[in-house]
């Protein structure tokens, strides 16, 4: 693809580099030749560092450098581009002028993207004739390293171009998040906007000094405190954004007196050597102080949750996308959605009311859904129903034999009448988080209530089962962790309780929580080289989604102690020797092999007999031998009256395959 980047500043140079790294032909254009020289130097230095660190080879460096041309000729640079990314300063008139020129000179099928941080796309495209090809591609600094790119559509952007831009984002190794509505600040900067207003108000009101709050924030694990970060970004840039939000979101963003005074005095932060702090040494010299706790991390979370809820209410972005964007854009282990899920509606509402009252700021007032007690409901939004371009959550394709229900973290497929398959479907080896547990619970119930389904197969979408629990999931305290463990135990136990045969198909990794999930199945099959294990003890934890109990019952105390106390992984072959896995399938054919096994069981066994047998085995292990025998006799008695038993014996005598009805 031919890509032209307009503006060789802080952002443009990184954007040009990442496109070239992924094999695109790039022209970096800037009206100022010195800016091109700086851009070229930055690109060379970055590639050299990558060679030093053995990330790329010298030949690759040369190849990437050969992919980038530098130019000050706007028209020549843009006319044959398939994609133009504009990265000139955040001035609406300048961007309008650039886009009106691009509109005239670019090929009709080229996509024109702006890297604006805040400005609505529709403002930039105001006077254009072909608005359907213009959209936002908002990269984060440094663009060649940060994984996030927000893809923003205006009302005029066509579906095809929007989806094409998402694919382009993926093709250069980024995680694109969809911003479905043109709204100031999009996702990450919008979530950050009331934070800035809050930090300004804290110092305007003399509640805390910058160093007190920064010292507290660093103690909470943030790499930089909020004032140090504003200094780093540039206080003029911050004020510029606040001015825009004052016009587009709320006039309250005009507050922030102390910050505006600093800018008027020319104290812009790092770039001018002085801001909230002195930067003359190149680093912020922050006065030593005790961290203050007048402002807490929960105040900041409450404000961010509120803004996230507003974004969902306004149908700008879906909760999962917001969570992902904040995590990746702000380098955080979790975003506002997962924090909100760990709180009650009443808690969030109370905190926001208090903040709004004590700072006298309407922006902090709880959003409508929080006022109406609908926080949990809004957080579980899976699609903006029936809007143009929105995808339905559940999809039933009558023409296909396979029926699918998509949850946000997994897919349930009804493969044929009697077999359902759950595919875990999360980034990074299907890590398990609270959302996945919730979806799994619902999916198991969905399968449970379908009387036709006899066998449930669970595996991961792609090459792996699950590498375990997502350790960055936000869990506020010890008691919450107890509850989180109970939640996993309870949901995995459903696999043991469901009156259907459950098969776990293990490939790639089944570690920690992923392995525990597979242990809750009735039968496990795997590839020879699959990696299984419970590494929790090596992380200062224990297997707490039933692994500490279930493994010993399955393979005996001695082997379970060995696996849990060493945290060592075993292969599929070793797991077969341990009695964990019943059958091994080659890597290339395990999906088909496991499905075939599920289909065979579903056709050759009576569903009533299989579900009673499963229950007997599981329950019998926990009761005295004689009680187990009694349960066995009763179950046999129940089966004796069934049509299935008659069919089974008739089929045997008539030398034909049985046809069970589950009656
Ligand atoms: N800096 C960040 O952290 C960051 C992050 C995300 C998005 N953005 C956005 O990216 C855009 C660029 O920001 P930046 O920080 O790279 O700015 P910058 O000031 O570092 O670079 C802008 C470049 O554009 C060039 N330029 C100006 N007018 C031009 C024209 N008419 N034709 C060609 N080149 C022209 C300038 O010479 C300069 O080299 C802005 O919209 C900004 O809001 C910035």
PDB file of C-alpha atoms in Angstrom, residues 308-540:
ATOM      1  CA  UNK A 308     -17.125   6.006  30.189  1.00  0.00           C
ATOM      2  CA  UNK A 309     -20.833   5.613  30.964  1.00  0.00           C
ATOM      3  CA  UNK A 310     -21.556   8.856  29.100  1.00  0.00           C
ATOM      4  CA  UNK A 311     -19.629   7.534  26.085  1.00  0.00           C
ATOM      5  CA  UNK A 312     -21.776   4.382  26.097  1.00  0.00           C
ATOM      6  CA  UNK A 313     -25.000   6.373  26.587  1.00  0.00           C
ATOM      7  CA  UNK A 314     -24.032   8.604  23.671  1.00  0.00           C
ATOM      8  CA  UNK A 315     -23.273   5.459  21.609  1.00  0.00           C
ATOM      9  CA  UNK A 316     -19.721   6.593  20.931  1.00  0.00           C
ATOM     10  CA  UNK A 317     -18.111   3.274  21.857  1.00  0.00           C
ATOM     11  CA  UNK A 318     -18.918  -0.093  23.424  1.00  0.00           C
ATOM     12  CA  UNK A 319     -17.701  -0.973  26.921  1.00  0.00           C
ATOM     13  CA  UNK A 320     -15.124  -3.555  25.775  1.00  0.00           C
ATOM     14  CA  UNK A 321     -13.620  -1.072  23.327  1.00  0.00           C
ATOM     15  CA  UNK A 322     -13.441   1.622  26.009  1.00  0.00           C
ATOM     16  CA  UNK A 323     -11.712  -0.740  28.424  1.00  0.00           C
ATOM     17  CA  UNK A 324      -9.194  -1.795  25.781  1.00  0.00           C
ATOM     18  CA  UNK A 325      -8.554   1.764  24.623  1.00  0.00           C
ATOM     19  CA  UNK A 326      -7.861   3.095  28.122  1.00  0.00           C
ATOM     20  CA  UNK A 327      -5.617   0.154  29.016  1.00  0.00           C
ATOM     21  CA  UNK A 328      -3.539   0.477  25.862  1.00  0.00           C
ATOM     22  CA  UNK A 329      -3.682   4.255  25.467  1.00  0.00           C
ATOM     23  CA  UNK A 330      -2.775   5.078  29.051  1.00  0.00           C
ATOM     24  CA  UNK A 331      -0.601   2.024  29.778  1.00  0.00           C
ATOM     25  CA  UNK A 332      -2.785   0.823  32.579  1.00  0.00           C
ATOM     26  CA  UNK A 333      -3.386  -2.750  33.741  1.00  0.00           C
ATOM     27  CA  UNK A 334      -7.151  -2.156  33.771  1.00  0.00           C
ATOM     28  CA  UNK A 335      -9.647   0.411  32.540  1.00  0.00           C
ATOM     29  CA  UNK A 336     -12.751   2.094  33.977  1.00  0.00           C
ATOM     30  CA  UNK A 337     -15.130  -0.646  32.854  1.00  0.00           C
ATOM     31  CA  UNK A 338     -13.505  -3.383  34.914  1.00  0.00           C
ATOM     32  CA  UNK A 339     -13.247  -1.055  37.920  1.00  0.00           C
ATOM     33  CA  UNK A 340     -16.947  -0.185  37.542  1.00  0.00           C
ATOM     34  CA  UNK A 341     -17.856  -3.876  37.433  1.00  0.00           C
ATOM     35  CA  UNK A 342     -16.310  -4.348  40.870  1.00  0.00           C
ATOM     36  CA  UNK A 343     -18.432  -1.544  42.402  1.00  0.00           C
ATOM     37  CA  UNK A 344     -22.113  -1.149  43.092  1.00  0.00           C
ATOM     38  CA  UNK A 345     -24.257   1.461  41.355  1.00  0.00           C
ATOM     39  CA  UNK A 346     -24.891   3.098  44.726  1.00  0.00           C
ATOM     40  CA  UNK A 347     -21.157   3.403  45.527  1.00  0.00           C
ATOM     41  CA  UNK A 348     -20.346   5.082  42.214  1.00  0.00           C
ATOM     42  CA  UNK A 349     -23.337   7.408  42.483  1.00  0.00           C
ATOM     43  CA  UNK A 350     -22.479   8.474  46.019  1.00  0.00           C
ATOM     44  CA  UNK A 351     -18.837   9.209  45.158  1.00  0.00           C
ATOM     45  CA  UNK A 352     -19.805  11.299  42.121  1.00  0.00           C
ATOM     46  CA  UNK A 353     -22.433  13.277  44.005  1.00  0.00           C
ATOM     47  CA  UNK A 354     -19.876  14.070  46.677  1.00  0.00           C
ATOM     48  CA  UNK A 355     -17.239  15.121  44.140  1.00  0.00           C
ATOM     49  CA  UNK A 356     -19.674  17.257  42.179  1.00  0.00           C
ATOM     50  CA  UNK A 357     -20.837  18.995  45.342  1.00  0.00           C
ATOM     51  CA  UNK A 358     -17.463  19.596  46.941  1.00  0.00           C
ATOM     52  CA  UNK A 359     -15.809  20.862  43.729  1.00  0.00           C
ATOM     53  CA  UNK A 360     -18.979  22.554  42.483  1.00  0.00           C
ATOM     54  CA  UNK A 361     -18.599  20.973  39.051  1.00  0.00           C
ATOM     55  CA  UNK A 362     -21.590  19.663  37.079  1.00  0.00           C
ATOM     56  CA  UNK A 363     -19.370  17.511  34.830  1.00  0.00           C
ATOM     57  CA  UNK A 364     -18.778  15.200  37.813  1.00  0.00           C
ATOM     58  CA  UNK A 365     -22.499  14.690  38.422  1.00  0.00           C
ATOM     59  CA  UNK A 366     -23.487  11.052  37.864  1.00  0.00           C
ATOM     60  CA  UNK A 367     -24.590  10.188  34.317  1.00  0.00           C
ATOM     61  CA  UNK A 368     -28.254   9.356  33.732  1.00  0.00           C
ATOM     62  CA  UNK A 369     -27.764   5.563  33.816  1.00  0.00           C
ATOM     63  CA  UNK A 370     -26.018   5.826  37.193  1.00  0.00           C
ATOM     64  CA  UNK A 371     -28.768   8.073  38.573  1.00  0.00           C
ATOM     65  CA  UNK A 372     -31.349   5.517  37.382  1.00  0.00           C
ATOM     66  CA  UNK A 373     -29.540   2.536  38.909  1.00  0.00           C
ATOM     67  CA  UNK A 374     -28.632   1.133  35.480  1.00  0.00           C
ATOM     68  CA  UNK A 375     -24.847   1.076  35.757  1.00  0.00           C
ATOM     69  CA  UNK A 376     -24.511  -2.716  35.396  1.00  0.00           C
ATOM     70  CA  UNK A 377     -26.942  -2.751  32.502  1.00  0.00           C
ATOM     71  CA  UNK A 378     -25.064  -0.070  30.573  1.00  0.00           C
ATOM     72  CA  UNK A 379     -21.712  -1.770  31.226  1.00  0.00           C
ATOM     73  CA  UNK A 380     -22.949  -4.974  29.649  1.00  0.00           C
ATOM     74  CA  UNK A 381     -23.989  -3.294  26.372  1.00  0.00           C
ATOM     75  CA  UNK A 382     -22.833  -5.559  23.564  1.00  0.00           C
ATOM     76  CA  UNK A 383     -24.058  -3.540  20.584  1.00  0.00           C
ATOM     77  CA  UNK A 384     -25.959  -0.358  19.901  1.00  0.00           C
ATOM     78  CA  UNK A 385     -28.999  -2.221  18.655  1.00  0.00           C
ATOM     79  CA  UNK A 386     -30.476  -1.625  15.245  1.00  0.00           C
ATOM     80  CA  UNK A 387     -28.313   1.365  14.479  1.00  0.00           C
ATOM     81  CA  UNK A 388     -26.810   1.450  11.036  1.00  0.00           C
ATOM     82  CA  UNK A 389     -23.488  -0.346  11.074  1.00  0.00           C
ATOM     83  CA  UNK A 390     -24.093  -2.014  14.461  1.00  0.00           C
ATOM     84  CA  UNK A 391     -23.644  -5.746  14.601  1.00  0.00           C
ATOM     85  CA  UNK A 392     -26.269  -7.842  16.404  1.00  0.00           C
ATOM     86  CA  UNK A 393     -25.005  -9.795  19.420  1.00  0.00           C
ATOM     87  CA  UNK A 394     -26.644 -13.069  18.556  1.00  0.00           C
ATOM     88  CA  UNK A 395     -26.587 -14.303  15.034  1.00  0.00           C
ATOM     89  CA  UNK A 396     -28.663 -17.181  13.714  1.00  0.00           C
ATOM     90  CA  UNK A 397     -28.039 -18.102  10.146  1.00  0.00           C
ATOM     91  CA  UNK A 398     -30.920 -20.291   9.031  1.00  0.00           C
ATOM     92  CA  UNK A 399     -29.143 -21.406   5.884  1.00  0.00           C
ATOM     93  CA  UNK A 400     -26.177 -22.857   7.708  1.00  0.00           C
ATOM     94  CA  UNK A 401     -26.420 -26.048   9.713  1.00  0.00           C
ATOM     95  CA  UNK A 402     -24.168 -24.450  12.299  1.00  0.00           C
ATOM     96  CA  UNK A 403     -25.926 -21.980  14.610  1.00  0.00           C
ATOM     97  CA  UNK A 404     -23.791 -19.453  16.460  1.00  0.00           C
ATOM     98  CA  UNK A 405     -24.276 -17.178  19.414  1.00  0.00           C
ATOM     99  CA  UNK A 406     -21.507 -14.644  19.913  1.00  0.00           C
ATOM    100  CA  UNK A 407     -20.700 -13.363  23.351  1.00  0.00           C
ATOM    101  CA  UNK A 408     -18.001 -10.766  23.736  1.00  0.00           C
ATOM    102  CA  UNK A 409     -15.460 -13.331  25.000  1.00  0.00           C
ATOM    103  CA  UNK A 410     -16.654 -16.594  23.510  1.00  0.00           C
ATOM    104  CA  UNK A 411     -18.666 -18.195  20.744  1.00  0.00           C
ATOM    105  CA  UNK A 412     -21.255 -20.946  21.176  1.00  0.00           C
ATOM    106  CA  UNK A 413     -21.785 -23.096  18.111  1.00  0.00           C
ATOM    107  CA  UNK A 414     -24.416 -25.742  17.746  1.00  0.00           C
ATOM    108  CA  UNK A 415     -22.484 -28.040  15.437  1.00  0.00           C
ATOM    109  CA  UNK A 416     -25.323 -30.418  14.777  1.00  0.00           C
ATOM    110  CA  UNK A 417     -28.483 -31.354  16.609  1.00  0.00           C
ATOM    111  CA  UNK A 418     -26.688 -32.985  19.537  1.00  0.00           C
ATOM    112  CA  UNK A 419     -23.268 -31.297  19.827  1.00  0.00           C
ATOM    113  CA  UNK A 420     -22.493 -27.789  21.012  1.00  0.00           C
ATOM    114  CA  UNK A 421     -19.032 -26.261  21.033  1.00  0.00           C
ATOM    115  CA  UNK A 422     -17.885 -23.329  23.165  1.00  0.00           C
ATOM    116  CA  UNK A 423     -14.873 -21.492  21.757  1.00  0.00           C
ATOM    117  CA  UNK A 424     -13.060 -19.237  24.225  1.00  0.00           C
ATOM    118  CA  UNK A 425     -12.260 -16.104  22.263  1.00  0.00           C
ATOM    119  CA  UNK A 426     -10.105 -13.509  23.955  1.00  0.00           C
ATOM    120  CA  UNK A 427      -6.855 -11.749  23.046  1.00  0.00           C
ATOM    121  CA  UNK A 428      -3.535 -13.127  24.259  1.00  0.00           C
ATOM    122  CA  UNK A 429      -4.160 -16.863  24.504  1.00  0.00           C
ATOM    123  CA  UNK A 430      -7.775 -16.641  25.709  1.00  0.00           C
ATOM    124  CA  UNK A 431      -6.948 -15.216  29.121  1.00  0.00           C
ATOM    125  CA  UNK A 432      -9.855 -15.576  31.523  1.00  0.00           C
ATOM    126  CA  UNK A 433     -11.330 -12.458  33.062  1.00  0.00           C
ATOM    127  CA  UNK A 434     -14.586 -11.648  34.813  1.00  0.00           C
ATOM    128  CA  UNK A 435     -16.358 -11.012  31.490  1.00  0.00           C
ATOM    129  CA  UNK A 436     -15.350 -14.422  30.205  1.00  0.00           C
ATOM    130  CA  UNK A 437     -16.604 -16.073  33.407  1.00  0.00           C
ATOM    131  CA  UNK A 438     -19.939 -14.251  33.053  1.00  0.00           C
ATOM    132  CA  UNK A 439     -20.213 -15.232  29.400  1.00  0.00           C
ATOM    133  CA  UNK A 440     -19.271 -18.825  30.200  1.00  0.00           C
ATOM    134  CA  UNK A 441     -21.955 -19.005  32.865  1.00  0.00           C
ATOM    135  CA  UNK A 442     -24.568 -17.767  30.379  1.00  0.00           C
ATOM    136  CA  UNK A 443     -23.291 -20.036  27.626  1.00  0.00           C
ATOM    137  CA  UNK A 444     -23.438 -23.126  29.872  1.00  0.00           C
ATOM    138  CA  UNK A 445     -26.994 -22.198  30.862  1.00  0.00           C
ATOM    139  CA  UNK A 446     -27.878 -21.738  27.187  1.00  0.00           C
ATOM    140  CA  UNK A 447     -26.565 -25.236  26.414  1.00  0.00           C
ATOM    141  CA  UNK A 448     -28.141 -26.644  29.594  1.00  0.00           C
ATOM    142  CA  UNK A 449     -31.612 -25.539  28.566  1.00  0.00           C
ATOM    143  CA  UNK A 450     -31.307 -26.994  25.049  1.00  0.00           C
ATOM    144  CA  UNK A 451     -32.655 -30.523  25.485  1.00  0.00           C
ATOM    145  CA  UNK A 452     -31.369 -31.621  22.102  1.00  0.00           C
ATOM    146  CA  UNK A 453     -27.730 -31.078  23.005  1.00  0.00           C
ATOM    147  CA  UNK A 454     -26.052 -34.139  24.496  1.00  0.00           C
ATOM    148  CA  UNK A 455     -22.358 -33.324  24.309  1.00  0.00           C
ATOM    149  CA  UNK A 456     -20.621 -30.045  25.016  1.00  0.00           C
ATOM    150  CA  UNK A 457     -17.114 -29.524  23.661  1.00  0.00           C
ATOM    151  CA  UNK A 458     -15.002 -26.675  25.059  1.00  0.00           C
ATOM    152  CA  UNK A 459     -11.856 -25.342  23.470  1.00  0.00           C
ATOM    153  CA  UNK A 460     -10.142 -22.115  22.467  1.00  0.00           C
ATOM    154  CA  UNK A 461     -10.584 -20.269  19.202  1.00  0.00           C
ATOM    155  CA  UNK A 462      -7.237 -20.412  17.446  1.00  0.00           C
ATOM    156  CA  UNK A 463      -4.268 -22.402  18.597  1.00  0.00           C
ATOM    157  CA  UNK A 464      -4.615 -22.432  22.337  1.00  0.00           C
ATOM    158  CA  UNK A 465      -7.072 -23.499  25.032  1.00  0.00           C
ATOM    159  CA  UNK A 466      -6.387 -20.819  27.655  1.00  0.00           C
ATOM    160  CA  UNK A 467      -3.188 -19.536  29.244  1.00  0.00           C
ATOM    161  CA  UNK A 468      -5.022 -18.818  32.512  1.00  0.00           C
ATOM    162  CA  UNK A 469      -6.527 -15.946  34.426  1.00  0.00           C
ATOM    163  CA  UNK A 470      -5.831 -12.362  33.367  1.00  0.00           C
ATOM    164  CA  UNK A 471      -3.663 -11.231  36.260  1.00  0.00           C
ATOM    165  CA  UNK A 472      -4.183  -7.537  35.547  1.00  0.00           C
ATOM    166  CA  UNK A 473      -7.907  -7.820  36.273  1.00  0.00           C
ATOM    167  CA  UNK A 474      -8.828  -5.164  38.850  1.00  0.00           C
ATOM    168  CA  UNK A 475      -9.804  -6.712  42.178  1.00  0.00           C
ATOM    169  CA  UNK A 476     -10.055  -4.098  44.933  1.00  0.00           C
ATOM    170  CA  UNK A 477      -9.466  -6.130  48.080  1.00  0.00           C
ATOM    171  CA  UNK A 478      -8.893  -9.500  49.757  1.00  0.00           C
ATOM    172  CA  UNK A 479     -12.573 -10.207  50.245  1.00  0.00           C
ATOM    173  CA  UNK A 480     -13.269  -9.404  46.605  1.00  0.00           C
ATOM    174  CA  UNK A 481     -10.561 -11.893  45.692  1.00  0.00           C
ATOM    175  CA  UNK A 482     -12.300 -14.533  47.800  1.00  0.00           C
ATOM    176  CA  UNK A 483     -15.497 -13.801  45.883  1.00  0.00           C
ATOM    177  CA  UNK A 484     -13.655 -13.893  42.569  1.00  0.00           C
ATOM    178  CA  UNK A 485     -12.288 -17.348  43.449  1.00  0.00           C
ATOM    179  CA  UNK A 486     -15.760 -18.492  44.425  1.00  0.00           C
ATOM    180  CA  UNK A 487     -17.124 -17.185  41.167  1.00  0.00           C
ATOM    181  CA  UNK A 488     -14.662 -19.307  39.135  1.00  0.00           C
ATOM    182  CA  UNK A 489     -15.319 -22.347  41.342  1.00  0.00           C
ATOM    183  CA  UNK A 490     -19.090 -21.910  40.973  1.00  0.00           C
ATOM    184  CA  UNK A 491     -19.032 -21.465  37.201  1.00  0.00           C
ATOM    185  CA  UNK A 492     -16.559 -24.288  36.535  1.00  0.00           C
ATOM    186  CA  UNK A 493     -18.705 -26.532  38.749  1.00  0.00           C
ATOM    187  CA  UNK A 494     -21.563 -25.994  36.312  1.00  0.00           C
ATOM    188  CA  UNK A 495     -19.537 -28.045  33.820  1.00  0.00           C
ATOM    189  CA  UNK A 496     -19.516 -30.891  36.302  1.00  0.00           C
ATOM    190  CA  UNK A 497     -23.215 -30.489  37.076  1.00  0.00           C
ATOM    191  CA  UNK A 498     -24.587 -30.020  33.555  1.00  0.00           C
ATOM    192  CA  UNK A 499     -26.442 -33.212  32.537  1.00  0.00           C
ATOM    193  CA  UNK A 500     -24.464 -33.576  29.305  1.00  0.00           C
ATOM    194  CA  UNK A 501     -21.074 -35.033  28.502  1.00  0.00           C
ATOM    195  CA  UNK A 502     -18.421 -32.296  28.609  1.00  0.00           C
ATOM    196  CA  UNK A 503     -15.186 -32.676  26.659  1.00  0.00           C
ATOM    197  CA  UNK A 504     -12.260 -30.255  26.964  1.00  0.00           C
ATOM    198  CA  UNK A 505     -10.085 -30.069  23.848  1.00  0.00           C
ATOM    199  CA  UNK A 506      -6.657 -28.917  25.005  1.00  0.00           C
ATOM    200  CA  UNK A 507      -4.159 -27.406  22.571  1.00  0.00           C
ATOM    201  CA  UNK A 508      -1.397 -24.830  22.988  1.00  0.00           C
ATOM    202  CA  UNK A 509      -1.621 -23.828  26.631  1.00  0.00           C
ATOM    203  CA  UNK A 510      -3.973 -24.890  29.417  1.00  0.00           C
ATOM    204  CA  UNK A 511      -2.390 -23.119  32.365  1.00  0.00           C
ATOM    205  CA  UNK A 512      -3.688 -21.950  35.748  1.00  0.00           C
ATOM    206  CA  UNK A 513      -7.371 -21.065  35.455  1.00  0.00           C
ATOM    207  CA  UNK A 514      -7.438 -22.466  31.915  1.00  0.00           C
ATOM    208  CA  UNK A 515      -6.192 -25.845  33.164  1.00  0.00           C
ATOM    209  CA  UNK A 516      -8.693 -25.723  36.055  1.00  0.00           C
ATOM    210  CA  UNK A 517     -11.510 -25.133  33.578  1.00  0.00           C
ATOM    211  CA  UNK A 518     -10.410 -28.204  31.607  1.00  0.00           C
ATOM    212  CA  UNK A 519     -10.257 -30.259  34.837  1.00  0.00           C
ATOM    213  CA  UNK A 520     -13.964 -29.519  35.341  1.00  0.00           C
ATOM    214  CA  UNK A 521     -14.822 -31.327  32.115  1.00  0.00           C
ATOM    215  CA  UNK A 522     -15.706 -35.036  32.114  1.00  0.00           C
ATOM    216  CA  UNK A 523     -13.199 -35.994  29.420  1.00  0.00           C
ATOM    217  CA  UNK A 524     -10.028 -34.262  28.222  1.00  0.00           C
ATOM    218  CA  UNK A 525      -8.270 -34.743  24.919  1.00  0.00           C
ATOM    219  CA  UNK A 526      -5.124 -32.947  23.837  1.00  0.00           C
ATOM    220  CA  UNK A 527      -2.317 -32.522  21.342  1.00  0.00           C
ATOM    221  CA  UNK A 528       0.943 -34.315  22.259  1.00  0.00           C
ATOM    222  CA  UNK A 529       2.822 -31.076  22.878  1.00  0.00           C
ATOM    223  CA  UNK A 530       0.072 -29.064  24.656  1.00  0.00           C
ATOM    224  CA  UNK A 531       1.399 -27.382  27.816  1.00  0.00           C
ATOM    225  CA  UNK A 532      -0.567 -27.916  31.034  1.00  0.00           C
ATOM    226  CA  UNK A 533       0.186 -26.765  34.527  1.00  0.00           C
ATOM    227  CA  UNK A 534      -0.734 -24.807  37.625  1.00  0.00           C
ATOM    228  CA  UNK A 535       1.947 -22.120  38.074  1.00  0.00           C
ATOM    229  CA  UNK A 536       0.024 -20.242  40.807  1.00  0.00           C
ATOM    230  CA  UNK A 537       2.377 -21.124  43.692  1.00  0.00           C
ATOM    231  CA  UNK A 538       5.304 -19.626  41.775  1.00  0.00           C
ATOM    232  CA  UNK A 539       3.308 -16.356  41.670  1.00  0.00           C
ATOM    233  CA  UNK A 540       2.482 -16.328  45.373  1.00  0.00           C
TER     234      UNK A 540
END
